[in-house]
CSV table of C-alpha atoms and ligand atoms in Angstrom, one decimal:
chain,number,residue,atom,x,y,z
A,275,UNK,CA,106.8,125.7,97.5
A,276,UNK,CA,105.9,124.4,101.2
A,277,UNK,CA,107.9,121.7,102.3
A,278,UNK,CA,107.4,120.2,105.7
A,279,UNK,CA,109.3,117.1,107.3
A,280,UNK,CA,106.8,116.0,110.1
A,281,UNK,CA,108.6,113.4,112.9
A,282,UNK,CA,106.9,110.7,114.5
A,283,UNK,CA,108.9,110.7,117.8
A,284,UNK,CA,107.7,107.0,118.5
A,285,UNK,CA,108.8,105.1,115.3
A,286,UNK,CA,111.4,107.6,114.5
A,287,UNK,CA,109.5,108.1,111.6
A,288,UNK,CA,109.2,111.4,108.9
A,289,UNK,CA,106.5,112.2,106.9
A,290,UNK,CA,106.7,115.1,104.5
A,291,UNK,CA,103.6,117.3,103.3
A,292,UNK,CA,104.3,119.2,99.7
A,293,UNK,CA,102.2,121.5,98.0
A,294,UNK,CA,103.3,124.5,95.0
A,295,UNK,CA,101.3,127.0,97.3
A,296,UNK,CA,99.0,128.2,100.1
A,297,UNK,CA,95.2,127.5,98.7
A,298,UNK,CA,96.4,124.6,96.9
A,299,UNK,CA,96.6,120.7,95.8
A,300,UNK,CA,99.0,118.8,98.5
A,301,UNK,CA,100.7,115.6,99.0
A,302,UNK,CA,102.0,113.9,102.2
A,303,UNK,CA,104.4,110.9,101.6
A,304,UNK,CA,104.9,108.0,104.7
A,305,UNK,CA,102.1,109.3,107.1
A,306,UNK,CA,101.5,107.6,110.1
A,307,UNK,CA,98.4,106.9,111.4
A,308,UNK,CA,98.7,108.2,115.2
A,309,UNK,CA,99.7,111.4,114.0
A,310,UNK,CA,96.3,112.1,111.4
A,311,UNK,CA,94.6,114.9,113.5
A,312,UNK,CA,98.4,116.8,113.5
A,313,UNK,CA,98.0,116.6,109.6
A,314,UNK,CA,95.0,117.3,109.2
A,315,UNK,CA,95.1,120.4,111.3
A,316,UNK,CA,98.4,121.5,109.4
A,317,UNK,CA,96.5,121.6,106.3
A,318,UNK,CA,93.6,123.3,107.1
A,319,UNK,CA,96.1,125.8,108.7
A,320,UNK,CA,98.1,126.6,105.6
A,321,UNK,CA,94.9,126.1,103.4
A,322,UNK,CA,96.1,123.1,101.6
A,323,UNK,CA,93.7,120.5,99.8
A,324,UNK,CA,95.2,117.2,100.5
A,325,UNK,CA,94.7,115.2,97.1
A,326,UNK,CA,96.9,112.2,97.8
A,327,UNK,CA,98.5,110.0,100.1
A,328,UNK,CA,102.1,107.9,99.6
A,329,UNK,CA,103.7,105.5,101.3
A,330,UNK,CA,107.5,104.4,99.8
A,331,UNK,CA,106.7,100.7,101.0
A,332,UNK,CA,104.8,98.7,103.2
A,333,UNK,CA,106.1,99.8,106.9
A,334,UNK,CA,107.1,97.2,109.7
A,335,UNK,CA,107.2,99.7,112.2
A,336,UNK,CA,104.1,101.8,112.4
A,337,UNK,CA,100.7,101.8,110.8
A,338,UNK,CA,100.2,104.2,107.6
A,339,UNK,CA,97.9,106.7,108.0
A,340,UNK,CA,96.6,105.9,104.4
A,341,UNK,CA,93.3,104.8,105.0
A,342,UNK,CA,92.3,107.5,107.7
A,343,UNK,CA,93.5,110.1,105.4
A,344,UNK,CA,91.7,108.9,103.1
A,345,UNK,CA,88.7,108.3,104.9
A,346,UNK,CA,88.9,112.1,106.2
A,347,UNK,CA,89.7,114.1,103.1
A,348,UNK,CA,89.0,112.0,100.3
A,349,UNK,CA,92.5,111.9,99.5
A,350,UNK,CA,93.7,109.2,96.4
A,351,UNK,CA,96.1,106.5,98.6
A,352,UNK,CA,98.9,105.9,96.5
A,353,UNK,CA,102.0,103.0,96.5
A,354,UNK,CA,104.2,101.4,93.9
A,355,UNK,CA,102.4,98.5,91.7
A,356,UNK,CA,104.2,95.6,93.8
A,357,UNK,CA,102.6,96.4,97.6
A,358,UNK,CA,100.9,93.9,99.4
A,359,UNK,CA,98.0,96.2,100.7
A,360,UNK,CA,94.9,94.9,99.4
A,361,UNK,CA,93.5,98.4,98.0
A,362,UNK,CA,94.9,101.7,97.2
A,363,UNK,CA,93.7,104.1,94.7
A,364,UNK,CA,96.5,104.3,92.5
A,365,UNK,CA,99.6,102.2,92.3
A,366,UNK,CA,102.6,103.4,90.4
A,367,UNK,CA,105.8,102.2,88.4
A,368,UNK,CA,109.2,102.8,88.0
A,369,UNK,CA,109.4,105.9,85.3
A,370,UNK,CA,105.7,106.9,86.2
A,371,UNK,CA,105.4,110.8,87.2
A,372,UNK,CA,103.4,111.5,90.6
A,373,UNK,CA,101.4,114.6,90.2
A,374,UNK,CA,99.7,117.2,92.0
A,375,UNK,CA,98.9,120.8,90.8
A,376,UNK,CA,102.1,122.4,90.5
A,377,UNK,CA,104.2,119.9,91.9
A,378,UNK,CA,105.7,116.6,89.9
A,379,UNK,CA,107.3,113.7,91.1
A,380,UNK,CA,109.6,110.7,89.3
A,381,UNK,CA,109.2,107.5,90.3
A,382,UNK,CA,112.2,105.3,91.2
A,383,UNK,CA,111.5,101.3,91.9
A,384,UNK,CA,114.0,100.7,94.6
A,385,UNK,CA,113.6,96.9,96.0
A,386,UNK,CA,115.9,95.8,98.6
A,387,UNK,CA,114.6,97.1,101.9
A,388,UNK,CA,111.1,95.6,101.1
A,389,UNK,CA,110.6,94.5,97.2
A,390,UNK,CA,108.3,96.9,97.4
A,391,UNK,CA,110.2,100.3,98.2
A,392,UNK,CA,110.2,103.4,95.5
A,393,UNK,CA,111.7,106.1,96.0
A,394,UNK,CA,110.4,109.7,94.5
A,395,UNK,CA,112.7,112.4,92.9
A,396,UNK,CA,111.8,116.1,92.8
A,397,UNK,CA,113.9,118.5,91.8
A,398,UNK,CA,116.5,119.3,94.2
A,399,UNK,CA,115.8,116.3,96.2
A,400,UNK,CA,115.2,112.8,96.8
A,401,UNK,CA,112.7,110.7,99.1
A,402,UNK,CA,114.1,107.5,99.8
A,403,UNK,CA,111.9,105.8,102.0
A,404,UNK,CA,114.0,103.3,104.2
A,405,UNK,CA,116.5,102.3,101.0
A,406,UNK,CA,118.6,104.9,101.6
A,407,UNK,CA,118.9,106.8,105.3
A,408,UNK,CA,121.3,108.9,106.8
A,409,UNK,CA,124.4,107.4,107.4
A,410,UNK,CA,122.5,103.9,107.0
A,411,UNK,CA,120.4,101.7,104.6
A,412,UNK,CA,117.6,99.9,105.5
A,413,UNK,CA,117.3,96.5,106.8
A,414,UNK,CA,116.9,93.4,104.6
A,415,UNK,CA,115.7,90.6,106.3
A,416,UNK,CA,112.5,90.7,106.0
A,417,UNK,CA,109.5,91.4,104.1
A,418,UNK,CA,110.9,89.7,101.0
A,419,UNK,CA,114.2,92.3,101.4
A,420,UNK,CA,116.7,91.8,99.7
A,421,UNK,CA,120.7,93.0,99.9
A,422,UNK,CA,121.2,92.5,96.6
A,423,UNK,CA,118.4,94.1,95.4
A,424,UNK,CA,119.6,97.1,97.5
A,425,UNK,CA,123.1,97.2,96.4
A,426,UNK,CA,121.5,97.7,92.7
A,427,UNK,CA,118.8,100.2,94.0
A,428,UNK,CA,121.4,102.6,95.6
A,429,UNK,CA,124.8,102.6,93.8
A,430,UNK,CA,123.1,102.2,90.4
A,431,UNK,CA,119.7,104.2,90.9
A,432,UNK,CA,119.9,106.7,93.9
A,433,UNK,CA,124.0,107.6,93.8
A,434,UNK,CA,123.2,108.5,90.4
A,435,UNK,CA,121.5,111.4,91.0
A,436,UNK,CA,123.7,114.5,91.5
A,437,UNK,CA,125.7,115.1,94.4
A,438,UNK,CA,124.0,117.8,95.7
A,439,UNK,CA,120.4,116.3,95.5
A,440,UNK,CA,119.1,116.4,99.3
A,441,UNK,CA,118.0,113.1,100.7
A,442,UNK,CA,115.0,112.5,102.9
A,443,UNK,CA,115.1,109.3,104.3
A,444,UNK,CA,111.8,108.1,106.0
A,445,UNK,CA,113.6,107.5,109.1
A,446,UNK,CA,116.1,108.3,111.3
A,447,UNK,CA,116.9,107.5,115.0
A,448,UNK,CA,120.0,110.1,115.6
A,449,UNK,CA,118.2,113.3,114.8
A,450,UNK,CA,119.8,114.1,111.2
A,451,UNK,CA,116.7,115.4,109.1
A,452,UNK,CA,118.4,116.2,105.9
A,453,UNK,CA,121.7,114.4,103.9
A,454,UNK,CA,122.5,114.7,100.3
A,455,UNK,CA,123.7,111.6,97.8
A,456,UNK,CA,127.3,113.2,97.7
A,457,UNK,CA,128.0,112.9,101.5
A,458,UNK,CA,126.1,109.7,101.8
A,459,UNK,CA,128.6,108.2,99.2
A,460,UNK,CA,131.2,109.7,101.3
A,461,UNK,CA,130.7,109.4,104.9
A,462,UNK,CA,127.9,106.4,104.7
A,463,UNK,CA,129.0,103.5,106.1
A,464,UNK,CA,127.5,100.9,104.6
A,465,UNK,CA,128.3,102.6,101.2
A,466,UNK,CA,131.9,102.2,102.0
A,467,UNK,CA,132.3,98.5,100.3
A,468,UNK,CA,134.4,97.3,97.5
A,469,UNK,CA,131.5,95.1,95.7
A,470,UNK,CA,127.7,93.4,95.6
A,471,UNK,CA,129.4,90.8,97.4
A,472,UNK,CA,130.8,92.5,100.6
A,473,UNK,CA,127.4,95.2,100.8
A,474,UNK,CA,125.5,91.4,101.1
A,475,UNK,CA,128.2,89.4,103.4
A,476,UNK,CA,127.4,93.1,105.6
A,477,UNK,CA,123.7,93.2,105.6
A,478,UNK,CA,123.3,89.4,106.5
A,479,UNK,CA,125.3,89.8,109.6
A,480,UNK,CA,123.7,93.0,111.1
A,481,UNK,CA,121.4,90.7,113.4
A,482,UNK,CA,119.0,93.1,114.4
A,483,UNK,CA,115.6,92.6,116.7
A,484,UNK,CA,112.4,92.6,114.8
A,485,UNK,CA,110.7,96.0,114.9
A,486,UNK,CA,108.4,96.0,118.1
A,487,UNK,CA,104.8,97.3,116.3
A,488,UNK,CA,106.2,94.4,113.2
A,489,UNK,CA,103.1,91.9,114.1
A,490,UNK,CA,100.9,94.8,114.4
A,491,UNK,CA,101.9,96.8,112.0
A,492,UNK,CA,102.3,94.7,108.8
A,493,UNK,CA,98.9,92.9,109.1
A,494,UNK,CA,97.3,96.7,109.0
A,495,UNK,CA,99.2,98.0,106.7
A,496,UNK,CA,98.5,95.2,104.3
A,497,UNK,CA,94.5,95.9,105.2
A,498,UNK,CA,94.0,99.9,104.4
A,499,UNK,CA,91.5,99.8,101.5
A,500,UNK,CA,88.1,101.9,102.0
A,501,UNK,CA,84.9,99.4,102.9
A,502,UNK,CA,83.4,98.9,99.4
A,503,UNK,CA,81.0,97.0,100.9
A,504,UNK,CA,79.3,100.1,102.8
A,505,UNK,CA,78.6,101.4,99.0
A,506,UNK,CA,77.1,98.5,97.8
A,507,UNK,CA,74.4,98.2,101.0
A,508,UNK,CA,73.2,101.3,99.6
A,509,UNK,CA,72.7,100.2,96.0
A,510,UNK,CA,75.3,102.0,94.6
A,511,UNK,CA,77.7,99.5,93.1
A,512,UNK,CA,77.6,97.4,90.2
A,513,UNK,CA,79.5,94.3,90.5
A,514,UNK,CA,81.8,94.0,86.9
A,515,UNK,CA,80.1,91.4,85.4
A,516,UNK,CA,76.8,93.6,85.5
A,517,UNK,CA,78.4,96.0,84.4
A,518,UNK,CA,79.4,94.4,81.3
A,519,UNK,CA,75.5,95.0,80.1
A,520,UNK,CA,75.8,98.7,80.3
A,521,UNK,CA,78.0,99.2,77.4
A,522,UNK,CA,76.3,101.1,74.7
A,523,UNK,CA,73.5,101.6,75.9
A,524,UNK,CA,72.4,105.1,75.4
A,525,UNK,CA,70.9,106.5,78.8
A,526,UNK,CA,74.4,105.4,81.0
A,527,UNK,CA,77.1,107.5,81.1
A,528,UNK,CA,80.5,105.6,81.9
A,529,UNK,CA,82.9,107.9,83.5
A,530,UNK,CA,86.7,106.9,84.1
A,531,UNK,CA,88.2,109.0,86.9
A,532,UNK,CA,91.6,107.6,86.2
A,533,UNK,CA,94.4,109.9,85.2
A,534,UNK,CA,95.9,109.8,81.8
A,535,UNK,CA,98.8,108.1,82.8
A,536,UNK,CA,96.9,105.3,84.1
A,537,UNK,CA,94.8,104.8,80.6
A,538,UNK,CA,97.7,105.1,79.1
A,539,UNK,CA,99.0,102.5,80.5
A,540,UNK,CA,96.0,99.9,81.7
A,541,UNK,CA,93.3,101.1,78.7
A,542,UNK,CA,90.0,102.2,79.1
A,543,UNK,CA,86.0,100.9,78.7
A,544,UNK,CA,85.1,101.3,75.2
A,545,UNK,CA,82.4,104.3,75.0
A,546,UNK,CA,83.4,105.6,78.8
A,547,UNK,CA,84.4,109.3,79.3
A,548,UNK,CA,87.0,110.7,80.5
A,549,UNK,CA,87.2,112.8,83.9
A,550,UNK,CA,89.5,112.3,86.5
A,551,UNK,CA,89.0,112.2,89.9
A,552,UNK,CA,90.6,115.5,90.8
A,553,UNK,CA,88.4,117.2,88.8
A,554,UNK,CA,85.0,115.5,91.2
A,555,UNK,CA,84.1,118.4,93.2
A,556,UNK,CA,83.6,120.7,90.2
A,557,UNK,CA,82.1,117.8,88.4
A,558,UNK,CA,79.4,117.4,90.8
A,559,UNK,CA,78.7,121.0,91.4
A,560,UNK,CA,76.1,123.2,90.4
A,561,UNK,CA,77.0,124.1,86.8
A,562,UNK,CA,79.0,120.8,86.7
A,563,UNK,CA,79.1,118.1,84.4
A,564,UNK,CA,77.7,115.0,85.9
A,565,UNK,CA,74.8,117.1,87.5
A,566,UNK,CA,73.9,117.9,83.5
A,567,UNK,CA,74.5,114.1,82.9
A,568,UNK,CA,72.7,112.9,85.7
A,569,UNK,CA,69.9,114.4,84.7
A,570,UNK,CA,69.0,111.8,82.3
A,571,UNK,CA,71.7,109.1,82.0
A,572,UNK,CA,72.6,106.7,84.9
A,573,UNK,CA,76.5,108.0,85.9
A,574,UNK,CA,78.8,105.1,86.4
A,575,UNK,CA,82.2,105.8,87.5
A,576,UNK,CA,84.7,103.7,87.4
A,577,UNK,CA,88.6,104.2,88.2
A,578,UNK,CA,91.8,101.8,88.9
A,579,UNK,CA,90.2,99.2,91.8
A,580,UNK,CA,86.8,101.0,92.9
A,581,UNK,CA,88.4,103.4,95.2
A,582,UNK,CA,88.1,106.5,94.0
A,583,UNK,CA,84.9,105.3,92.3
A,584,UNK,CA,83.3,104.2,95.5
A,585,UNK,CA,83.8,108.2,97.0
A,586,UNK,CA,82.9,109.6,94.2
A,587,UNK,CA,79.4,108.0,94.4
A,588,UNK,CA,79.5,109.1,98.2
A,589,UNK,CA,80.2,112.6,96.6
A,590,UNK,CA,77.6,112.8,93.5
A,591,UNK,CA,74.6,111.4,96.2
A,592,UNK,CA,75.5,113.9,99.0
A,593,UNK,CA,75.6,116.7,95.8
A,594,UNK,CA,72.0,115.3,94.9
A,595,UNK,CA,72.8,113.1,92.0
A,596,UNK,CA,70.6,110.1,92.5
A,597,UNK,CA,71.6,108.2,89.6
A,598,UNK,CA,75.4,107.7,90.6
A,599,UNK,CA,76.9,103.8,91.0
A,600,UNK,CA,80.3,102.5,90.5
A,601,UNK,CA,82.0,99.3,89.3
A,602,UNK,CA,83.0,97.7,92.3
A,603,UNK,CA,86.4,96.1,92.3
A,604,UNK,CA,87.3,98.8,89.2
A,605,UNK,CA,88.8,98.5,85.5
A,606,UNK,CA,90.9,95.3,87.3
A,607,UNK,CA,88.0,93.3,88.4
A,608,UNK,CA,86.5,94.4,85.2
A,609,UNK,CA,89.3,92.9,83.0
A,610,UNK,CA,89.0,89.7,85.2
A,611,UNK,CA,85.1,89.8,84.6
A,612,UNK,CA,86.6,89.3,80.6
A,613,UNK,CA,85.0,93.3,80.0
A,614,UNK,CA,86.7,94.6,76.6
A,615,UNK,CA,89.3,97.4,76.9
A,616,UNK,CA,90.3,100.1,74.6
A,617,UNK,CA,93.8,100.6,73.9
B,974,LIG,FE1,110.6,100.2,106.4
């Protein structure tokens, strides 16, 4: 496997870049946005393929570098299903699996921090975000946090995990890079409290300045989604409720670049194929699918909100295959446009 904890030295920040081996799929979890070209460069240097991009929650403290990731590689952006950011590709749940080729995440919901921290399990370790850090938790007192919440995320979700699962926290301002749940339960201490009650009565007394980048950061973190909009100027994007028209109709192809997880759980256009979007660039190729497709048959991707969709049409026109449009908005604004679903 290659690991690799990546440190913002302004915001104190880690970032961690996983992939099964050189020449293959990777993931980087809480990048920040300054740091992009460092990533970037990284990857091309150990031959990776970034594929997708997490955040834990909505940071206070630096801007994500979600969006330019994506906007650079092509890379699915990725956060739990209750963020505030107006778009990402892909939003997860608590039991849903994060996958790359060769590597698989669990997801953990893990309010308190923000309500909309998750934490991600692998194997030996643990990716906490800012629930659980080194010798601290984080902060609840704003952002809809929540000490409560916490209490319940840590001693009843994260602490049971074994005691020698290694704990990557997205922060730290001491220099520790690496902990593990059993010496956090030991030597933590704000772990060191007798009930719900006194972890609460602690975290509402901390009284702790607001972040400095907080009124710059939250506002752009909340604001990463890719410009739809440039799609659409090029007549490439169907709105949903044109889209409705298309079903059955025997010279379109629908195409659903979802994973199966995600039809599993949201349901699919009746008629619409299935190819997800890691599977594009072969798709598109010479001998691929969609060129054979395209051919004679409008391609219409869709995928969770339009993201994916929107650069896969990007994709399929620079590859030549005039007939590719997307369903702006995706299988959501589809559902609100009243579009039947298949279970
Ligand atoms: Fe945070």
């Amino acid at each position: 496997m290659i690991f690799r904890q990546l440190f913002d030295n302004v915001s104190g920040t880690y970032s961690y870049l996983i992939a099964s081996r050189r020449g293959a799929e990777a993931l980087i979890i809480d990048p920040v946005l300054e740091k992009v070209d460092r990533y970037i460069q990284l990857l091309n240097e150990l031959d990776l393929r970034l594929v997708k991009a997490v955040d834990t929650h909505l940071h206070a403290d630096h801007v994500t570098g979600l969006g330019a990731l994506r906007d650079r590689t092509r890379c699915v952006t990725v956060m739990g299903e209750n963020t505030k950011a107006d778009v990402v590709s892909m939003r997860l749940a608590d039991g849903d699996r994060l996958g790359i080729e060769g590597i698989s995440l669990d997801v953990i919901y893990t309010p308190g921090h923000t309500d909309d921290s998750y934490s991600f399990t692998m194997e030996d370790r643990v990716f906490t975000g800012d629930t659980l850090l080194i010798r601290g938790t984080g902060r609840t007192d704003f952002q809809n946090g929540n000490a409560r919440a916490q209490y319940d995320s840590i001693f009843n979700r994260l602490l049971r995990l074994p005691d020698d699962t290694l704990v990557y926290p997205a922060h730290d301002y001491k220099g520790d890079t690496v902990s593990t749940i059993g010496e956090e339960r030991r030597c933590n201490p704000r772990l060191q409290v007798k009930s719900v009650d006194e972890y609460v009565e602690l975290m509402n007394n901390l009284k702790l300045p607001n972040p400095k980048m907080m009124d710059v950061a939250v506002p752009a973190n909340m604001r990463i989604g890719l410009a739809q909009d440039a799609v659409a100027q090029k007549g490439w994007a169907l709105l949903a409720s044109e889209a409705l028209g298309l079903i059955g109709l025997p010279d379109v192809a629908l195409v659903d670049l979802r994973e199966q997880s995600e039809r599993d759980r949201h349901g699919t256009i009746p008629g619409s194929l299935h190819e997800p979007y890691t599977k594009l660039s072969d798709n598109i190729g010479p001998a691929g699918l969609m060129r054979a497709l395209g051919s004679n048959r409008r391609v219409v991707f869709y995928c969770a909100y339009g993201e994916r969709s929107a650069m896969a049409v990007q994709a399929a026109q620079e590859a030549g295959i005039t007939s590719a449009c997307h369903i702006q908005g995706g299988i959501a604004a589809w559902k609100e446009a009243g579009g039947p679903i298949e279970h």
